[in-house]
Short mmCIF file of C-alpha atoms and ligand atoms in Angstrom, two decimals:
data_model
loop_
_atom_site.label_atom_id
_atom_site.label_comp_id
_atom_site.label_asym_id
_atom_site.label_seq_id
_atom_site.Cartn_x
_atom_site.Cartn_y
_atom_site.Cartn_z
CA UNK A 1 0.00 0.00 0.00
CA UNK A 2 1.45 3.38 -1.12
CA UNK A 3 2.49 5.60 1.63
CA UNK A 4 2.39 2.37 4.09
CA UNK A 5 4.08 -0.76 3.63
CA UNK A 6 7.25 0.61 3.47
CA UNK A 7 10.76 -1.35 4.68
CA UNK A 8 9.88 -0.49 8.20
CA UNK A 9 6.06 -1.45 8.41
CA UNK A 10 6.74 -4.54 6.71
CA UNK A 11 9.79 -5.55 9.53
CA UNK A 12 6.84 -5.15 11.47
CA UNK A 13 4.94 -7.51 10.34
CA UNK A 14 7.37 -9.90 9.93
CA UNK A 15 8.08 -10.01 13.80
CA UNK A 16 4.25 -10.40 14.14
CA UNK A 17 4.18 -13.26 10.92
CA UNK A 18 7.29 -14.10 9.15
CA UNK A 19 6.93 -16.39 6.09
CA UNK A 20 4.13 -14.47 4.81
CA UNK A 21 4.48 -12.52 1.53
CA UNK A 22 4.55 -8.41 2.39
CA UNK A 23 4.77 -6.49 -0.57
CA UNK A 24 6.04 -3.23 -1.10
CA UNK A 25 4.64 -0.03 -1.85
CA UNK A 26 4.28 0.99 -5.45
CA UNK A 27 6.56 2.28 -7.80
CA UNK A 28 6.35 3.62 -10.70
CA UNK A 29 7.95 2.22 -13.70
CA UNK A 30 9.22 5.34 -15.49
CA UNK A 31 10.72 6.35 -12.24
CA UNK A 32 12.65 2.94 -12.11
CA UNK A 33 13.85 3.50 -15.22
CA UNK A 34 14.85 7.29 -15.14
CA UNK A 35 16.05 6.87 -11.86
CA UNK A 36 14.52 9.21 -8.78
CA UNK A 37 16.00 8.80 -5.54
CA UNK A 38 12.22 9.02 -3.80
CA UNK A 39 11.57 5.64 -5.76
CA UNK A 40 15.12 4.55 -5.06
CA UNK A 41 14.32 4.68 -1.11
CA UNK A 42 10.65 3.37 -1.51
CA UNK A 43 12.37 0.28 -3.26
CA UNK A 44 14.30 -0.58 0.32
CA UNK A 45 14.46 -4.21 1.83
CA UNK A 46 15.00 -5.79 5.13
CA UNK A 47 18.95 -7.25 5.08
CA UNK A 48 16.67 -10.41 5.63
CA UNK A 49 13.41 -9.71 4.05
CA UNK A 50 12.38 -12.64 1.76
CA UNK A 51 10.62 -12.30 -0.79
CA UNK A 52 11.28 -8.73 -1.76
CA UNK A 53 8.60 -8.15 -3.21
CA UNK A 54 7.97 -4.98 -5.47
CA UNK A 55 5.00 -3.67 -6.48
CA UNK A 56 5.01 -1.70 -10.10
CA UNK A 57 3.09 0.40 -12.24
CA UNK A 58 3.16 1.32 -16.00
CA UNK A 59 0.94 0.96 -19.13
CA UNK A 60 3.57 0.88 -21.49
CA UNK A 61 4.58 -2.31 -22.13
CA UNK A 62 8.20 -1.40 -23.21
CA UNK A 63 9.23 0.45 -19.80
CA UNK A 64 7.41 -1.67 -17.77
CA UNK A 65 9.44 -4.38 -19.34
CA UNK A 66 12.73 -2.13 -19.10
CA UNK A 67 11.93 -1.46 -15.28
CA UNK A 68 11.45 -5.07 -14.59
CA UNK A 69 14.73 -6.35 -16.18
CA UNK A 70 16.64 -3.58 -14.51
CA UNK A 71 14.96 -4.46 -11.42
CA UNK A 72 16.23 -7.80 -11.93
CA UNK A 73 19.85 -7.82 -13.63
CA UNK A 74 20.74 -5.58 -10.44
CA UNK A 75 19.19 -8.36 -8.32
CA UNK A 76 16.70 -6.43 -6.18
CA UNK A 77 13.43 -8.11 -6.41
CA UNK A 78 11.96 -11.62 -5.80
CA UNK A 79 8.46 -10.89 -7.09
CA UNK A 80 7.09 -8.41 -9.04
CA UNK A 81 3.48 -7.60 -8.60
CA UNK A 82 1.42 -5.17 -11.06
CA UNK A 83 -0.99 -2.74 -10.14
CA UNK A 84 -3.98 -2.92 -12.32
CA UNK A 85 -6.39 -1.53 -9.76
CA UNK A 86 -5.05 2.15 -9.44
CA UNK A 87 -8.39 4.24 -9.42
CA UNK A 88 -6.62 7.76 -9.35
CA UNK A 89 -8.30 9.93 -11.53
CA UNK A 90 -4.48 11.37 -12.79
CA UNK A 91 -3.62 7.75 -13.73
CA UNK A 92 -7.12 6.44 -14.70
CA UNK A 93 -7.54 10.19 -16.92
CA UNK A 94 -4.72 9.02 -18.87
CA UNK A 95 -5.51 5.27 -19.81
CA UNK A 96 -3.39 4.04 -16.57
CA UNK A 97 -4.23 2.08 -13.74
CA UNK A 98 -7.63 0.38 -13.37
CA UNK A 99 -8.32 1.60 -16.87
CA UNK A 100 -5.93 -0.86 -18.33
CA UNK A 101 -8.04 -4.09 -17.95
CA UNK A 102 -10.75 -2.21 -20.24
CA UNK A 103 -8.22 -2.57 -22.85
CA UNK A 104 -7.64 -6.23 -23.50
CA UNK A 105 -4.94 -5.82 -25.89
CA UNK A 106 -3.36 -3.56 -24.26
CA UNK A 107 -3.19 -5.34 -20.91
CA UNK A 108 -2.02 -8.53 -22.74
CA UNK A 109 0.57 -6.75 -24.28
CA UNK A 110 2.01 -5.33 -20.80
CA UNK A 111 1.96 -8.71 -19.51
CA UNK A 112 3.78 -10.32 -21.87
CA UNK A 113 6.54 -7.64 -21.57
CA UNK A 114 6.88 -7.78 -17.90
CA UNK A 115 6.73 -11.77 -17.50
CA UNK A 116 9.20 -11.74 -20.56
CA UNK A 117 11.51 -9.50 -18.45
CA UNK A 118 11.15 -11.35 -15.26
CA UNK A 119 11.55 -15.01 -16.48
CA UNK A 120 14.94 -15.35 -17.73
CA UNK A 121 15.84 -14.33 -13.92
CA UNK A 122 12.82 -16.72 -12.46
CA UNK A 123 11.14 -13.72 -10.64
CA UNK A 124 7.48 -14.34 -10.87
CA UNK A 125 4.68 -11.83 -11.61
CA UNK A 126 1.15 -11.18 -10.44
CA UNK A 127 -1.17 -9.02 -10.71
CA UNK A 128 -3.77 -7.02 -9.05
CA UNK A 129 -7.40 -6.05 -10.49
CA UNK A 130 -10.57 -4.64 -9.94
CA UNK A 131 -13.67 -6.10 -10.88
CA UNK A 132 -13.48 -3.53 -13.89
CA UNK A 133 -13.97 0.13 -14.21
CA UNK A 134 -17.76 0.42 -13.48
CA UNK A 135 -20.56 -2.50 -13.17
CA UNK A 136 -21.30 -2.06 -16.75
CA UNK A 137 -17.81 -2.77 -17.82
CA UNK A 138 -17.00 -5.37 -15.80
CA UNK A 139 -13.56 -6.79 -16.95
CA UNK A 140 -11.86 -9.51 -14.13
CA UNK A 141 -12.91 -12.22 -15.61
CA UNK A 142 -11.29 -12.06 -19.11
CA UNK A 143 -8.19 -10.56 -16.85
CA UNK A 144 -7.51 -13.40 -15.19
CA UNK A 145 -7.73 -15.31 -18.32
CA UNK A 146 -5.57 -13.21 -20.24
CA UNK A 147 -3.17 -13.22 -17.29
CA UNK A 148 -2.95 -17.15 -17.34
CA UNK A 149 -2.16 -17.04 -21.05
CA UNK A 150 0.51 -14.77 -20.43
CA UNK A 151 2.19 -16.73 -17.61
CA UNK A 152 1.33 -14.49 -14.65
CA UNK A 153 1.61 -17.20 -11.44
CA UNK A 154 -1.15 -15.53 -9.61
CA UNK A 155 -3.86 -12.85 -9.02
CA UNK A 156 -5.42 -11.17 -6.89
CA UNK A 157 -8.73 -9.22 -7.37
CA UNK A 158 -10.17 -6.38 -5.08
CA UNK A 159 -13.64 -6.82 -5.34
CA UNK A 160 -14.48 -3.28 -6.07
CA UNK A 161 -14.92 -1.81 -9.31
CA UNK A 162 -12.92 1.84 -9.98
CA UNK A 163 -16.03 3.96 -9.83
CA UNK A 164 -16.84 2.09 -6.08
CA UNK A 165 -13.63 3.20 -4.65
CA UNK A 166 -13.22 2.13 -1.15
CA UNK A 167 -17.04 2.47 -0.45
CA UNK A 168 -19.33 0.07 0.22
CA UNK A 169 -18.49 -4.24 0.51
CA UNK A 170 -16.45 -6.06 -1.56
CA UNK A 171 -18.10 -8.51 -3.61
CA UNK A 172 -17.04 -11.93 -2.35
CA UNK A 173 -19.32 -13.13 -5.26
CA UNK A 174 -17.38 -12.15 -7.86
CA UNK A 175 -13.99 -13.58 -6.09
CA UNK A 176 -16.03 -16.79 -6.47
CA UNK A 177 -16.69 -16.40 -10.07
CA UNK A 178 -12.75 -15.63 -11.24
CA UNK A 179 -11.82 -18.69 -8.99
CA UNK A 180 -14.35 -20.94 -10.71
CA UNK A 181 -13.02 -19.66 -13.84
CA UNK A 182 -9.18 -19.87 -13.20
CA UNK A 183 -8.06 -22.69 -12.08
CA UNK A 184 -4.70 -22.88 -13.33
CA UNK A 185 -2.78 -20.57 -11.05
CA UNK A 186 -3.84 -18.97 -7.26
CA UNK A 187 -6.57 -17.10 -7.14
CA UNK A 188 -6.65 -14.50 -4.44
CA UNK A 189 -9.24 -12.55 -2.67
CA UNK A 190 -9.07 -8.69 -1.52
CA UNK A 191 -11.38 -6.66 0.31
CA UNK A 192 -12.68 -6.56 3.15
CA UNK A 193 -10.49 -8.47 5.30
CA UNK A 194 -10.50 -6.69 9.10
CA UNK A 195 -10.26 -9.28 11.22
CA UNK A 196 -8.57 -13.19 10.82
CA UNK A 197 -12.39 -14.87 10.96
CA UNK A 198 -12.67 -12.53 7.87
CA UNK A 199 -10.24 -14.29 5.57
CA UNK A 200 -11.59 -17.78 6.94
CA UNK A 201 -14.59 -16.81 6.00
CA UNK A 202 -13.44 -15.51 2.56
CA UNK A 203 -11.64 -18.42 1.53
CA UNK A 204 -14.40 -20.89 3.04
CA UNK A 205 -16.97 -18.95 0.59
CA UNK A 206 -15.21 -18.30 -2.66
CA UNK A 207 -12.81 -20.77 -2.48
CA UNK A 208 -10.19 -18.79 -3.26
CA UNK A 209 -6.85 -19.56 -2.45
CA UNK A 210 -5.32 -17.18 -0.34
CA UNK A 211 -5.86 -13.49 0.92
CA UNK A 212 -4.68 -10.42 0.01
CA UNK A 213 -4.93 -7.89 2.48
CA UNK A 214 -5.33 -4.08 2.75
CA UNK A 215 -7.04 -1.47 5.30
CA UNK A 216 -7.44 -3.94 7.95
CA UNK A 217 -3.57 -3.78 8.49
CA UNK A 218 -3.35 -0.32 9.50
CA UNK A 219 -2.69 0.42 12.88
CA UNK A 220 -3.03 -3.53 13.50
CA UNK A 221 0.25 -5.69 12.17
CA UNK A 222 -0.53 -7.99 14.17
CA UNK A 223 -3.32 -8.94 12.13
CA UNK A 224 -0.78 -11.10 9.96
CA UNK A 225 -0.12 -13.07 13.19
CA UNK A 226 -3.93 -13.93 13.77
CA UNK A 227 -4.32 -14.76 9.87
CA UNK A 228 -1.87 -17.56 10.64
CA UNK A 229 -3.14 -18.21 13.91
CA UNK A 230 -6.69 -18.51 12.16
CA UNK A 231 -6.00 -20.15 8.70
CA UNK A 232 -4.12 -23.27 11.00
CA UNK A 233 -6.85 -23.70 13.05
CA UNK A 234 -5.41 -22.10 15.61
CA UNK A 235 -7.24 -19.78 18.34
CA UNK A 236 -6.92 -15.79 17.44
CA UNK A 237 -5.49 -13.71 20.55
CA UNK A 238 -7.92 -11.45 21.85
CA UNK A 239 -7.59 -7.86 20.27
CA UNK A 240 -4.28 -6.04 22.27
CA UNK A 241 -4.98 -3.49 25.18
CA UNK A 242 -3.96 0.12 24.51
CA UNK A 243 -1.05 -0.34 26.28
CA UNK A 244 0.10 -2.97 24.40
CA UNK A 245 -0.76 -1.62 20.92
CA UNK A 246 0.78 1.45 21.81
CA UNK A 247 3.91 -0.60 22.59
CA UNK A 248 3.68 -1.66 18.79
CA UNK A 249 3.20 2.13 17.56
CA UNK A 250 6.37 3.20 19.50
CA UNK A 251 8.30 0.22 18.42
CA UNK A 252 7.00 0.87 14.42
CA UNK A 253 7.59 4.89 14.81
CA UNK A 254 10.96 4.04 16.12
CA UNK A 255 11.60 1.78 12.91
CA UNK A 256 10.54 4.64 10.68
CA UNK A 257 12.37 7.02 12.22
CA UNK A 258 15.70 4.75 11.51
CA UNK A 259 14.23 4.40 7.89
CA UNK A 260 13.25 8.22 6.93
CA UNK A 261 15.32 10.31 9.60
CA UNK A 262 13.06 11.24 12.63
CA UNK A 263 11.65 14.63 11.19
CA UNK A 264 10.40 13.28 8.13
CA UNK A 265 8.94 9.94 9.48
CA UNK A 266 7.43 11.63 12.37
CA UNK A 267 5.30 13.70 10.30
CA UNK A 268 4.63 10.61 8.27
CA UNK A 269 3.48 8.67 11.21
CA UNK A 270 0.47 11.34 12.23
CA UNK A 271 -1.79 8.73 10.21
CA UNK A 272 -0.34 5.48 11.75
CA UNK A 273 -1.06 7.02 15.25
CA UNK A 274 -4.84 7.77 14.14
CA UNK A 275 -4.94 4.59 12.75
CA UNK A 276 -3.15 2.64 16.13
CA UNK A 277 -5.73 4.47 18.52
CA UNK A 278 -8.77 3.80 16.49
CA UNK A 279 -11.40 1.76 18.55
CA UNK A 280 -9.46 2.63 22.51
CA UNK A 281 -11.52 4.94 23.75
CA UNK A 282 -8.94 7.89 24.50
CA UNK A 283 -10.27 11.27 23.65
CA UNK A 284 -10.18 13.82 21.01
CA UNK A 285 -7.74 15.77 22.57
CA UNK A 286 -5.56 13.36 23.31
CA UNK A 287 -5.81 11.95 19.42
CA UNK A 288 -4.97 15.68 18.21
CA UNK A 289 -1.84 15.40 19.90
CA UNK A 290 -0.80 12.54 18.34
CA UNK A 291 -1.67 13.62 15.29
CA UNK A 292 0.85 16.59 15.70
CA UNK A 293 3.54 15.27 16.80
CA UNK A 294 7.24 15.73 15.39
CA UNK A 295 9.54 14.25 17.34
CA UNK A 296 9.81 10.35 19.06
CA UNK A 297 10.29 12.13 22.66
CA UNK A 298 7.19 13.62 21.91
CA UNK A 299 5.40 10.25 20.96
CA UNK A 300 6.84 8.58 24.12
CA UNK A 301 5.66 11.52 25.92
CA UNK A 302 2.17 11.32 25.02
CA UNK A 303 1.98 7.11 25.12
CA UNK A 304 3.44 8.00 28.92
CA UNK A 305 0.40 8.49 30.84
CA UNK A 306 -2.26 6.54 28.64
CA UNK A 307 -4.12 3.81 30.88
CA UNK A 308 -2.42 0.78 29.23
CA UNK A 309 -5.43 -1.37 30.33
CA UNK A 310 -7.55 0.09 28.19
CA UNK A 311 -9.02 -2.16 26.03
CA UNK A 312 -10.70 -1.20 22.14
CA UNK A 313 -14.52 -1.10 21.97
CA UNK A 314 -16.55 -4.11 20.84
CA UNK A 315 -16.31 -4.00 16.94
CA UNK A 316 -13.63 -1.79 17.23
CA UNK A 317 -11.43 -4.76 14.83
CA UNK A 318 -13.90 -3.02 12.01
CA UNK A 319 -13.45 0.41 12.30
CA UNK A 320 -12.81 1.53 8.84
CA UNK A 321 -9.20 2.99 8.58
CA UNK A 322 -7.41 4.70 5.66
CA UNK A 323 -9.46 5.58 2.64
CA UNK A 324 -12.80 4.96 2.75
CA UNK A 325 -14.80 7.67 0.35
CA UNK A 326 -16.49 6.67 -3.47
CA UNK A 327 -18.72 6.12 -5.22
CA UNK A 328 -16.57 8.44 -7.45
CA UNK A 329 -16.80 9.78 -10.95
CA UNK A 330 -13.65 7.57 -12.97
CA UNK A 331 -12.00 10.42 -15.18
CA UNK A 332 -11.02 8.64 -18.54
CA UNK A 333 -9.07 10.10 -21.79
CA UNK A 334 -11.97 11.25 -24.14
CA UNK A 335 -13.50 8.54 -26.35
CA UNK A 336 -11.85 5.76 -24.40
CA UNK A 337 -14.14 3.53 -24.03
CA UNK A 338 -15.29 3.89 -28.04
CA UNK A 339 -12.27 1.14 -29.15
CA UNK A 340 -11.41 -1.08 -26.70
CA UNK A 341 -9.56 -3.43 -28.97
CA UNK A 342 -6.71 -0.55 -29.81
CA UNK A 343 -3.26 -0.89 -28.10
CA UNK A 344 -2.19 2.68 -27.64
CA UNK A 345 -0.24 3.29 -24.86
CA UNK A 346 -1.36 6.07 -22.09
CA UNK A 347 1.42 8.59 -21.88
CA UNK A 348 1.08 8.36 -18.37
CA UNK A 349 5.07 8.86 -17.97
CA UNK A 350 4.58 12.06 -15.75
CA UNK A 351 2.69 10.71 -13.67
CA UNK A 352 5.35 10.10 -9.98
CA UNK A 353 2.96 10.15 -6.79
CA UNK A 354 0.66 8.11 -6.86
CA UNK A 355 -2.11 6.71 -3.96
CA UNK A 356 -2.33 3.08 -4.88
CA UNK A 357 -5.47 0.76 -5.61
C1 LIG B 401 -3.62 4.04 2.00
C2 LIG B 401 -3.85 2.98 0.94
C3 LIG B 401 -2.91 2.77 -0.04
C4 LIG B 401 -3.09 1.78 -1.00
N1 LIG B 401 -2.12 1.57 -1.93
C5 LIG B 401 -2.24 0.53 -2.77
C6 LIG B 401 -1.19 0.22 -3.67
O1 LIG B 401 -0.18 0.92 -3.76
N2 LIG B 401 -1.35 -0.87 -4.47
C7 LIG B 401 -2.46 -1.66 -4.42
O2 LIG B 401 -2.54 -2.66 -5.15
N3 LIG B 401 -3.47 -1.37 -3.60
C8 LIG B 401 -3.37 -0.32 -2.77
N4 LIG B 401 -4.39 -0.03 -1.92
C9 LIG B 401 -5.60 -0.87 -1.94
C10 LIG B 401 -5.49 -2.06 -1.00
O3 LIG B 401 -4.38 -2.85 -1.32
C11 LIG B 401 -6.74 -2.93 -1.10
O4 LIG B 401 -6.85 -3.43 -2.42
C12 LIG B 401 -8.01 -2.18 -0.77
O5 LIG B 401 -7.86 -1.37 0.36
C13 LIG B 401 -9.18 -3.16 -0.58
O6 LIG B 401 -8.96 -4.04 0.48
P1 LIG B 401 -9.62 -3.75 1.92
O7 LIG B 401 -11.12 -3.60 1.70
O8 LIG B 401 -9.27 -4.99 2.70
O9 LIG B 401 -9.00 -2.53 2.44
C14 LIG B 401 -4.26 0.98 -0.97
C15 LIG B 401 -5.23 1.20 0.01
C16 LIG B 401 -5.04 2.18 0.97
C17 LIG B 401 -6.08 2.38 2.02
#
């Protein structure tokens, strides 16, 4: 997730669950090939983090195929993911992102680039989806497809078309229907996934094989521990007191701070503490101050006299963290949707910051 599972975040979650796959935030594939040294530190790893696993975005099937090989003759990545579930309306406006799947063609020829890339060095790629850009163009189907011709080793759909944005559920339904129409590589399931019984339940319904997951990570790493705890059968830990979650917010602040330089990650971190406190019932005042803060003293300072018994509301697992606005209006180049068959490529190439999928 862009602006979030960053090098630090995902040491993190490794304490909580190692073995699991943690993938990186996103990077743009013009940037990797230009070279941009905002992209270089976004494509950090653990000394010990394995997979590394990048996360990479382009429509043009000729950088995102440069990007990839460089990625890979300089040995920095173990798996290469592609966001094709971007909903931005700078990245969508030009043909990019969640547009892409619209175009068939298009999205086949991208594919075939990147997994050409990545194979002679054995680094596998997946993807990411939408169900499509609105319910009346509804495209994950013939993506998965397309992305089993092309030698993708798995995918993973968020169950939300562009136009839904983060509102609303996911529709587990339509996980269901790409599984029961892939079956030659993993199928995996996104959205919706807050609390371990979640992905249980996800897997039990769709039959998906595995779980990709987003918003229900923030503020909560240890979620990745109760997935594993869950998925073996296992009985999930009760939900952490405030003391002890705020013993995981110091602890990941701390790791930022080592990753970005205190200043920086400090004012970076004003969302993780939000995010940490929802659900423990603390006070507005005492959540402005968190989200002000500049310095670690200053964090420590304000953990300091919290009542670490405190525990987080009933339902508070749910709370809905990070984005959560849509239905929104998808901004697409004029006439876009009037050939769907063409191949031209989006000249997204300006396009650096990004928000994700
Ligand atoms: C802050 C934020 C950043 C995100 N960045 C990305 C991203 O870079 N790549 C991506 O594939 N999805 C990204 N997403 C989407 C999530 O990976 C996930 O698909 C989405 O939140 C739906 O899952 P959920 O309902 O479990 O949250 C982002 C979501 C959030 C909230």
């Amino acid at each position: 997730m862009a602006g979030v599972t960053n090098a630090p975040f995902r040491t993190l979650c490794r304490e909580f669950a190692p073995g699991l796959v943690y993938v990186n935030e996103m990077v743009m594939a013009t940037a990797v090939v230009h070279g941009n040294s905002k992209t270089e530190r976004m494509m950090t790893f653990g000394a010990d983090e394995q997979p590394r696993s990048l996360q990479i975005y382009g429509s043009d099937p000729v950088t995102l195929g440069e990007a990839i090989r460089k990625l890979c003759d300089a040995d920095r990545v173990d798996h290469i993911d592609i966001n094709f579930g971007c909903p931005a309306a700078k990245v969508t406006r030009k043909g990019g992102g969640a547009a892409v799947p619209a175009k068939p063609n298009l999205m086949r020829a991208i594919l075939r680039e990147a997994v050409a890339a990545a194979t002679p060095y054995a680094v596998p790629v997946t993807i990411k989806f939408r169900k499509g850009l609105f319910d009346s163009l509804l495209t994950y189907i013939e993506t998965g497809r397309i992305a089993v011709d092309e030698g993708v080793v798995a995918i993973a759909l968020h169950a939300r078309t562009a136009e839904q944005h983060y509102a609303g559920s996911a529709d587990w339904n339509a996980i269901a229907e790409l599984k029961a129409a892939v079956h030659e590589i993993p199928v995996l399931g996104n959205g919706d996934i807050w609390e371990a019984a979640d992905a249980v339940a996800m897997m039990r319904e769709t039959g998906c094989d595995g779980v990709v997951v987003g918003r229900g990570c923030l503020g909560r790493p240890w979620l990745f521990r109760d997935l594993v705890e869950a998925l073996n059968g296992r009985p999930v830990p009760a939900s952490p007191s405030l003391g002890e979650a705020c013993a995981v917010m110091a602890r990941h602040g701390h790791l930022l701070a080592g990753h970005l330089g205190e200043n920086l990650a400090m004012r970076d971190f004003r969302k993780h503490t939000s995010w940490y406190l929802t659900g423990y019932p603390v006070g507005g005042e005492t959540r402005r101050r968190f989200a002000n803060i500049s310095t670690l003293a200053e964090l420590e300072d304000l953990i300091a006299p919290l009542d670490p018994t405190i525990a987080l509301v009933a339902g508070g697992e749910r709370i809905r963290r990070g984005h959560t606005n849509g239905p929104i209006r998808v901004a697409l180049p004029d006439g876009y949707l009037d050939h769907l068959d063409d191949v031209t490529v989006p000249d997204d190439s300006h396009v650096m910051a990004l928000s994700g999928g």
